[in-house]
């Protein structure tokens, strides 16, 4: 099936669309862009730069994908954005491309949900099956692994968030977060395991106990106020 493009949308000559891509009204695509099959742009979506998008993604109105980094050191480098498969980008999501200080690449894997107003800055690395609740903000060079959930939180530059972690609402994260952790607060502190998230992923009791024992060994003696 060929792609469907609304006549009010602008698609530059360099854009490559796979089969069954749907471009709704008033979208603007300008750059070295490729979009995989069954991806849909609802309306009023902007995609620019060197942006590669996989299949089965959905972009809601006023998302801005592949935009220039909000970094004063950025001087127009020909950097890139990669997006995998089956991601959802809700309204007003912004995803910046990379910079020369971060390998020239922002990279997003598969099956992630970016809720309204989420911002993913330059050179971030996003794994799989993460949920970025409304207004989450990632600074540059942030690494989010897999199955992480957070809402109304801000992650400072160069921080890594381990898999299966939960970031509490309105938290400010300025340190790395261990996998399986629950981190809450302004300049967040670890509050134990993310037990709800772990159980939802069907870890059995013996696995949870082992994770808990390892977690406690790591956090013993650490002063998170320094």
PDB file of C-alpha atoms in Angstrom:
ATOM      1  CA  UNK A   1       0.000   0.000   0.000  1.00  0.00           C
ATOM      2  CA  UNK A   2       1.369   3.414  -0.905  1.00  0.00           C
ATOM      3  CA  UNK A   3       1.731   6.216   1.607  1.00  0.00           C
ATOM      4  CA  UNK A   4      -1.015   8.771   2.226  1.00  0.00           C
ATOM      5  CA  UNK A   5      -0.013  12.439   2.427  1.00  0.00           C
ATOM      6  CA  UNK A   6      -2.530  15.187   3.129  1.00  0.00           C
ATOM      7  CA  UNK A   7      -2.306  17.965   0.515  1.00  0.00           C
ATOM      8  CA  UNK A   8      -1.764  20.630   3.173  1.00  0.00           C
ATOM      9  CA  UNK A   9       1.493  19.006   4.340  1.00  0.00           C
ATOM     10  CA  UNK A  10       4.977  19.826   3.000  1.00  0.00           C
ATOM     11  CA  UNK A  11       7.331  16.922   2.202  1.00  0.00           C
ATOM     12  CA  UNK A  12      10.784  17.803   0.814  1.00  0.00           C
ATOM     13  CA  UNK A  13      12.355  15.847  -2.038  1.00  0.00           C
ATOM     14  CA  UNK A  14      14.860  14.107   0.290  1.00  0.00           C
ATOM     15  CA  UNK A  15      12.179  12.477   2.445  1.00  0.00           C
ATOM     16  CA  UNK A  16      11.749   8.712   1.945  1.00  0.00           C
ATOM     17  CA  UNK A  17       8.444   7.128   2.955  1.00  0.00           C
ATOM     18  CA  UNK A  18       7.906   3.374   3.227  1.00  0.00           C
ATOM     19  CA  UNK A  19       4.594   1.655   2.499  1.00  0.00           C
ATOM     20  CA  UNK A  20       1.461   2.734   4.342  1.00  0.00           C
ATOM     21  CA  UNK A  21       2.922   5.825   6.023  1.00  0.00           C
ATOM     22  CA  UNK A  22       0.144   8.292   6.864  1.00  0.00           C
ATOM     23  CA  UNK A  23       0.901  12.025   6.921  1.00  0.00           C
ATOM     24  CA  UNK A  24      -2.006  14.068   8.259  1.00  0.00           C
ATOM     25  CA  UNK A  25      -2.807  17.773   7.764  1.00  0.00           C
ATOM     26  CA  UNK A  26      -0.289  20.602   8.127  1.00  0.00           C
ATOM     27  CA  UNK A  27       2.836  18.510   8.737  1.00  0.00           C
ATOM     28  CA  UNK A  28       6.296  19.770   7.711  1.00  0.00           C
ATOM     29  CA  UNK A  29       9.061  17.313   6.796  1.00  0.00           C
ATOM     30  CA  UNK A  30      12.327  18.819   5.577  1.00  0.00           C
ATOM     31  CA  UNK A  31      15.679  17.012   5.651  1.00  0.00           C
ATOM     32  CA  UNK A  32      17.331  13.659   5.069  1.00  0.00           C
ATOM     33  CA  UNK A  33      14.403  11.813   6.591  1.00  0.00           C
ATOM     34  CA  UNK A  34      13.328   8.200   6.238  1.00  0.00           C
ATOM     35  CA  UNK A  35      10.110   6.859   7.773  1.00  0.00           C
ATOM     36  CA  UNK A  36       9.294   3.170   8.111  1.00  0.00           C
ATOM     37  CA  UNK A  37       6.065   1.422   7.181  1.00  0.00           C
ATOM     38  CA  UNK A  38       2.812   1.911   9.097  1.00  0.00           C
ATOM     39  CA  UNK A  39       4.040   5.057  10.850  1.00  0.00           C
ATOM     40  CA  UNK A  40       1.466   7.818  11.289  1.00  0.00           C
ATOM     41  CA  UNK A  41       1.775  11.582  11.742  1.00  0.00           C
ATOM     42  CA  UNK A  42      -1.614  12.751  13.029  1.00  0.00           C
ATOM     43  CA  UNK A  43      -1.308  16.456  12.137  1.00  0.00           C
ATOM     44  CA  UNK A  44       0.912  19.540  12.670  1.00  0.00           C
ATOM     45  CA  UNK A  45       4.059  17.435  13.143  1.00  0.00           C
ATOM     46  CA  UNK A  46       7.504  18.853  12.286  1.00  0.00           C
ATOM     47  CA  UNK A  47      10.369  16.477  11.417  1.00  0.00           C
ATOM     48  CA  UNK A  48      13.748  17.818  10.298  1.00  0.00           C
ATOM     49  CA  UNK A  49      17.461  17.058   9.984  1.00  0.00           C
ATOM     50  CA  UNK A  50      19.063  13.671   9.435  1.00  0.00           C
ATOM     51  CA  UNK A  51      16.295  11.635  10.996  1.00  0.00           C
ATOM     52  CA  UNK A  52      15.721   7.916  10.603  1.00  0.00           C
ATOM     53  CA  UNK A  53      12.385   6.599  11.896  1.00  0.00           C
ATOM     54  CA  UNK A  54      11.392   2.931  12.003  1.00  0.00           C
ATOM     55  CA  UNK A  55       8.007   1.298  11.550  1.00  0.00           C
ATOM     56  CA  UNK A  56       4.722   1.497  13.487  1.00  0.00           C
ATOM     57  CA  UNK A  57       5.451   4.802  15.215  1.00  0.00           C
ATOM     58  CA  UNK A  58       2.754   7.368  15.998  1.00  0.00           C
ATOM     59  CA  UNK A  59       3.295  11.136  16.255  1.00  0.00           C
ATOM     60  CA  UNK A  60       0.581  13.376  17.694  1.00  0.00           C
ATOM     61  CA  UNK A  61       0.052  17.082  16.923  1.00  0.00           C
ATOM     62  CA  UNK A  62       2.754  19.677  17.499  1.00  0.00           C
ATOM     63  CA  UNK A  63       5.569  17.227  18.176  1.00  0.00           C
ATOM     64  CA  UNK A  64       8.939  18.546  16.935  1.00  0.00           C
ATOM     65  CA  UNK A  65      11.289  15.735  15.956  1.00  0.00           C
ATOM     66  CA  UNK A  66      14.954  16.112  14.969  1.00  0.00           C
ATOM     67  CA  UNK A  67      15.098  19.779  15.963  1.00  0.00           C
ATOM     68  CA  UNK A  68      18.360  21.645  16.613  1.00  0.00           C
ATOM     69  CA  UNK A  69      19.826  21.094  20.097  1.00  0.00           C
ATOM     70  CA  UNK A  70      19.225  23.729  22.743  1.00  0.00           C
ATOM     71  CA  UNK A  71      22.969  23.919  23.292  1.00  0.00           C
ATOM     72  CA  UNK A  72      25.010  27.078  22.805  1.00  0.00           C
ATOM     73  CA  UNK A  73      27.953  24.969  21.610  1.00  0.00           C
ATOM     74  CA  UNK A  74      25.938  23.663  18.670  1.00  0.00           C
ATOM     75  CA  UNK A  75      27.129  25.305  15.438  1.00  0.00           C
ATOM     76  CA  UNK A  76      24.959  23.594  12.872  1.00  0.00           C
ATOM     77  CA  UNK A  77      26.797  20.261  12.755  1.00  0.00           C
ATOM     78  CA  UNK A  78      25.265  17.656  10.457  1.00  0.00           C
ATOM     79  CA  UNK A  79      24.178  15.412  13.328  1.00  0.00           C
ATOM     80  CA  UNK A  80      21.562  12.664  13.523  1.00  0.00           C
ATOM     81  CA  UNK A  81      18.474  11.267  15.212  1.00  0.00           C
ATOM     82  CA  UNK A  82      17.532   7.585  15.156  1.00  0.00           C
ATOM     83  CA  UNK A  83      14.102   6.334  16.262  1.00  0.00           C
ATOM     84  CA  UNK A  84      13.259   2.626  16.282  1.00  0.00           C
ATOM     85  CA  UNK A  85       9.867   0.915  16.082  1.00  0.00           C
ATOM     86  CA  UNK A  86       6.467   1.175  17.776  1.00  0.00           C
ATOM     87  CA  UNK A  87       7.052   4.347  19.766  1.00  0.00           C
ATOM     88  CA  UNK A  88       4.284   6.827  20.616  1.00  0.00           C
ATOM     89  CA  UNK A  89       4.998  10.570  20.738  1.00  0.00           C
ATOM     90  CA  UNK A  90       2.095  12.517  22.211  1.00  0.00           C
ATOM     91  CA  UNK A  91       1.353  16.224  21.813  1.00  0.00           C
ATOM     92  CA  UNK A  92       4.174  18.798  22.061  1.00  0.00           C
ATOM     93  CA  UNK A  93       6.998  16.285  22.440  1.00  0.00           C
ATOM     94  CA  UNK A  94      10.428  17.602  21.388  1.00  0.00           C
ATOM     95  CA  UNK A  95      13.354  15.389  20.378  1.00  0.00           C
ATOM     96  CA  UNK A  96      16.698  17.065  19.590  1.00  0.00           C
ATOM     97  CA  UNK A  97      19.342  15.619  17.300  1.00  0.00           C
ATOM     98  CA  UNK A  98      22.917  14.978  18.459  1.00  0.00           C
ATOM     99  CA  UNK A  99      26.008  17.168  18.822  1.00  0.00           C
ATOM    100  CA  UNK A 100      29.711  16.673  18.139  1.00  0.00           C
ATOM    101  CA  UNK A 101      30.363  16.248  21.877  1.00  0.00           C
ATOM    102  CA  UNK A 102      27.956  13.311  22.063  1.00  0.00           C
ATOM    103  CA  UNK A 103      28.825  11.249  19.017  1.00  0.00           C
ATOM    104  CA  UNK A 104      26.506  13.281  16.733  1.00  0.00           C
ATOM    105  CA  UNK A 105      23.543  11.052  17.584  1.00  0.00           C
ATOM    106  CA  UNK A 106      20.385  10.964  19.671  1.00  0.00           C
ATOM    107  CA  UNK A 107      19.139   7.365  19.760  1.00  0.00           C
ATOM    108  CA  UNK A 108      15.696   6.017  20.726  1.00  0.00           C
ATOM    109  CA  UNK A 109      14.955   2.286  20.595  1.00  0.00           C
ATOM    110  CA  UNK A 110      11.545   0.582  20.598  1.00  0.00           C
ATOM    111  CA  UNK A 111       8.157   0.537  22.329  1.00  0.00           C
ATOM    112  CA  UNK A 112       8.517   3.769  24.293  1.00  0.00           C
ATOM    113  CA  UNK A 113       5.707   6.147  25.263  1.00  0.00           C
ATOM    114  CA  UNK A 114       6.466   9.873  25.368  1.00  0.00           C
ATOM    115  CA  UNK A 115       3.496  11.654  26.939  1.00  0.00           C
ATOM    116  CA  UNK A 116       2.503  15.289  26.434  1.00  0.00           C
ATOM    117  CA  UNK A 117       5.312  17.831  26.614  1.00  0.00           C
ATOM    118  CA  UNK A 118       8.203  15.418  27.157  1.00  0.00           C
ATOM    119  CA  UNK A 119      11.597  16.794  26.075  1.00  0.00           C
ATOM    120  CA  UNK A 120      14.498  14.558  25.019  1.00  0.00           C
ATOM    121  CA  UNK A 121      17.632  16.647  24.594  1.00  0.00           C
ATOM    122  CA  UNK A 122      20.660  16.128  22.353  1.00  0.00           C
ATOM    123  CA  UNK A 123      22.743  12.955  22.528  1.00  0.00           C
ATOM    124  CA  UNK A 124      20.352  11.055  24.797  1.00  0.00           C
ATOM    125  CA  UNK A 125      20.178   7.271  24.563  1.00  0.00           C
ATOM    126  CA  UNK A 126      16.757   5.716  25.218  1.00  0.00           C
ATOM    127  CA  UNK A 127      16.266   1.959  25.499  1.00  0.00           C
ATOM    128  CA  UNK A 128      13.032  -0.014  25.249  1.00  0.00           C
ATOM    129  CA  UNK A 129       9.581   0.054  26.861  1.00  0.00           C
ATOM    130  CA  UNK A 130      10.053   3.249  28.867  1.00  0.00           C
ATOM    131  CA  UNK A 131       7.213   5.581  29.858  1.00  0.00           C
ATOM    132  CA  UNK A 132       7.964   9.307  29.981  1.00  0.00           C
ATOM    133  CA  UNK A 133       4.950  10.781  31.761  1.00  0.00           C
ATOM    134  CA  UNK A 134       3.812  14.351  31.010  1.00  0.00           C
ATOM    135  CA  UNK A 135       6.490  17.063  30.997  1.00  0.00           C
ATOM    136  CA  UNK A 136       9.503  14.842  31.715  1.00  0.00           C
ATOM    137  CA  UNK A 137      12.697  16.671  30.738  1.00  0.00           C
ATOM    138  CA  UNK A 138      16.007  15.014  29.913  1.00  0.00           C
ATOM    139  CA  UNK A 139      19.163  17.110  29.736  1.00  0.00           C
ATOM    140  CA  UNK A 140      21.817  16.300  27.174  1.00  0.00           C
ATOM    141  CA  UNK A 141      23.693  12.980  27.153  1.00  0.00           C
ATOM    142  CA  UNK A 142      21.207  11.192  29.446  1.00  0.00           C
ATOM    143  CA  UNK A 143      21.069   7.400  29.201  1.00  0.00           C
ATOM    144  CA  UNK A 144      17.707   5.773  30.000  1.00  0.00           C
ATOM    145  CA  UNK A 145      17.896   1.984  29.903  1.00  0.00           C
ATOM    146  CA  UNK A 146      14.760  -0.224  29.792  1.00  0.00           C
ATOM    147  CA  UNK A 147      11.349  -0.262  31.516  1.00  0.00           C
ATOM    148  CA  UNK A 148      11.823   3.058  33.329  1.00  0.00           C
ATOM    149  CA  UNK A 149       8.812   5.134  34.404  1.00  0.00           C
ATOM    150  CA  UNK A 150       8.787   8.787  35.499  1.00  0.00           C
ATOM    151  CA  UNK A 151       6.523  11.834  35.541  1.00  0.00           C
ATOM    152  CA  UNK A 152       7.003  15.602  35.780  1.00  0.00           C
ATOM    153  CA  UNK A 153      10.660  14.955  36.561  1.00  0.00           C
ATOM    154  CA  UNK A 154      13.912  16.492  35.351  1.00  0.00           C
ATOM    155  CA  UNK A 155      17.103  14.529  34.662  1.00  0.00           C
ATOM    156  CA  UNK A 156      20.356  16.482  34.622  1.00  0.00           C
ATOM    157  CA  UNK A 157      22.998  15.988  31.913  1.00  0.00           C
ATOM    158  CA  UNK A 158      25.166  12.831  31.747  1.00  0.00           C
ATOM    159  CA  UNK A 159      22.994  10.828  34.177  1.00  0.00           C
ATOM    160  CA  UNK A 160      22.181   7.151  33.639  1.00  0.00           C
ATOM    161  CA  UNK A 161      18.878   5.658  34.862  1.00  0.00           C
ATOM    162  CA  UNK A 162      19.027   1.884  35.281  1.00  0.00           C
ATOM    163  CA  UNK A 163      16.410  -0.543  34.014  1.00  0.00           C
ATOM    164  CA  UNK A 164      13.147  -1.158  35.910  1.00  0.00           C
ATOM    165  CA  UNK A 165      13.464   2.069  37.899  1.00  0.00           C
ATOM    166  CA  UNK A 166      10.644   4.377  38.956  1.00  0.00           C
ATOM    167  CA  UNK A 167      11.274   8.125  39.176  1.00  0.00           C
ATOM    168  CA  UNK A 168       8.804   9.879  41.458  1.00  0.00           C
ATOM    169  CA  UNK A 169       6.705  12.771  40.210  1.00  0.00           C
ATOM    170  CA  UNK A 170       8.377  16.204  40.212  1.00  0.00           C
ATOM    171  CA  UNK A 171      11.754  14.712  41.150  1.00  0.00           C
ATOM    172  CA  UNK A 172      15.073  16.258  40.192  1.00  0.00           C
ATOM    173  CA  UNK A 173      17.686  13.626  39.337  1.00  0.00           C
ATOM    174  CA  UNK A 174      21.350  14.716  39.437  1.00  0.00           C
ATOM    175  CA  UNK A 175      23.002  11.322  40.068  1.00  0.00           C
ATOM    176  CA  UNK A 176      22.932   7.927  38.421  1.00  0.00           C
ATOM    177  CA  UNK A 177      20.059   5.699  39.537  1.00  0.00           C
ATOM    178  CA  UNK A 178      20.646   2.001  40.172  1.00  0.00           C
ATOM    179  CA  UNK A 179      18.505  -0.520  38.276  1.00  0.00           C
ATOM    180  CA  UNK A 180      15.272  -1.593  39.989  1.00  0.00           C
ATOM    181  CA  UNK A 181      15.286   1.540  42.178  1.00  0.00           C
ATOM    182  CA  UNK A 182      12.620   3.949  43.392  1.00  0.00           C
ATOM    183  CA  UNK A 183      14.010   7.525  43.389  1.00  0.00           C
ATOM    184  CA  UNK A 184      11.961  10.414  44.779  1.00  0.00           C
ATOM    185  CA  UNK A 185      12.492  14.047  45.714  1.00  0.00           C
ATOM    186  CA  UNK A 186      14.081  17.351  44.769  1.00  0.00           C
ATOM    187  CA  UNK A 187      17.649  16.139  44.247  1.00  0.00           C
ATOM    188  CA  UNK A 188      16.178  12.686  44.568  1.00  0.00           C
ATOM    189  CA  UNK A 189      17.237   9.983  47.011  1.00  0.00           C
ATOM    190  CA  UNK A 190      16.845   6.262  46.583  1.00  0.00           C
ATOM    191  CA  UNK A 191      13.836   4.995  48.523  1.00  0.00           C
ATOM    192  CA  UNK A 192      14.307   1.287  47.982  1.00  0.00           C
ATOM    193  CA  UNK A 193      13.217  -1.016  45.202  1.00  0.00           C
ATOM    194  CA  UNK A 194      10.621  -0.256  42.552  1.00  0.00           C
ATOM    195  CA  UNK A 195       8.581  -3.229  43.774  1.00  0.00           C
ATOM    196  CA  UNK A 196       5.414  -2.332  41.877  1.00  0.00           C
ATOM    197  CA  UNK A 197       7.252  -2.140  38.567  1.00  0.00           C
ATOM    198  CA  UNK A 198       9.253  -5.314  39.237  1.00  0.00           C
ATOM    199  CA  UNK A 199       6.151  -7.329  40.103  1.00  0.00           C
ATOM    200  CA  UNK A 200       4.336  -6.065  37.018  1.00  0.00           C
ATOM    201  CA  UNK A 201       7.182  -7.491  34.936  1.00  0.00           C
ATOM    202  CA  UNK A 202       6.581 -10.923  36.512  1.00  0.00           C
ATOM    203  CA  UNK A 203       9.825 -11.340  38.409  1.00  0.00           C
ATOM    204  CA  UNK A 204       9.400 -14.212  40.898  1.00  0.00           C
ATOM    205  CA  UNK A 205      10.044 -13.946  44.661  1.00  0.00           C
ATOM    206  CA  UNK A 206      13.515 -15.477  44.517  1.00  0.00           C
ATOM    207  CA  UNK A 207      14.586 -13.042  41.787  1.00  0.00           C
ATOM    208  CA  UNK A 208      13.188 -10.078  43.738  1.00  0.00           C
ATOM    209  CA  UNK A 209      15.052 -11.168  46.877  1.00  0.00           C
ATOM    210  CA  UNK A 210      18.311 -11.462  44.949  1.00  0.00           C
ATOM    211  CA  UNK A 211      17.810  -8.033  43.385  1.00  0.00           C
ATOM    212  CA  UNK A 212      17.042  -6.570  46.815  1.00  0.00           C
ATOM    213  CA  UNK A 213      20.181  -8.084  48.364  1.00  0.00           C
ATOM    214  CA  UNK A 214      22.387  -6.688  45.576  1.00  0.00           C
ATOM    215  CA  UNK A 215      20.644  -3.308  45.805  1.00  0.00           C
ATOM    216  CA  UNK A 216      21.244  -3.035  49.546  1.00  0.00           C
ATOM    217  CA  UNK A 217      24.929  -3.884  49.126  1.00  0.00           C
ATOM    218  CA  UNK A 218      25.306  -0.990  46.695  1.00  0.00           C
ATOM    219  CA  UNK A 219      23.502   1.644  48.724  1.00  0.00           C
ATOM    220  CA  UNK A 220      24.954   0.843  52.152  1.00  0.00           C
ATOM    221  CA  UNK A 221      27.283   3.594  53.261  1.00  0.00           C
ATOM    222  CA  UNK A 222      26.467   5.955  50.368  1.00  0.00           C
ATOM    223  CA  UNK A 223      25.671   9.515  51.456  1.00  0.00           C
ATOM    224  CA  UNK A 224      23.373  10.896  48.745  1.00  0.00           C
ATOM    225  CA  UNK A 225      23.522  14.412  50.191  1.00  0.00           C
ATOM    226  CA  UNK A 226      27.136  14.889  49.041  1.00  0.00           C
TER     227      UNK A 226
END
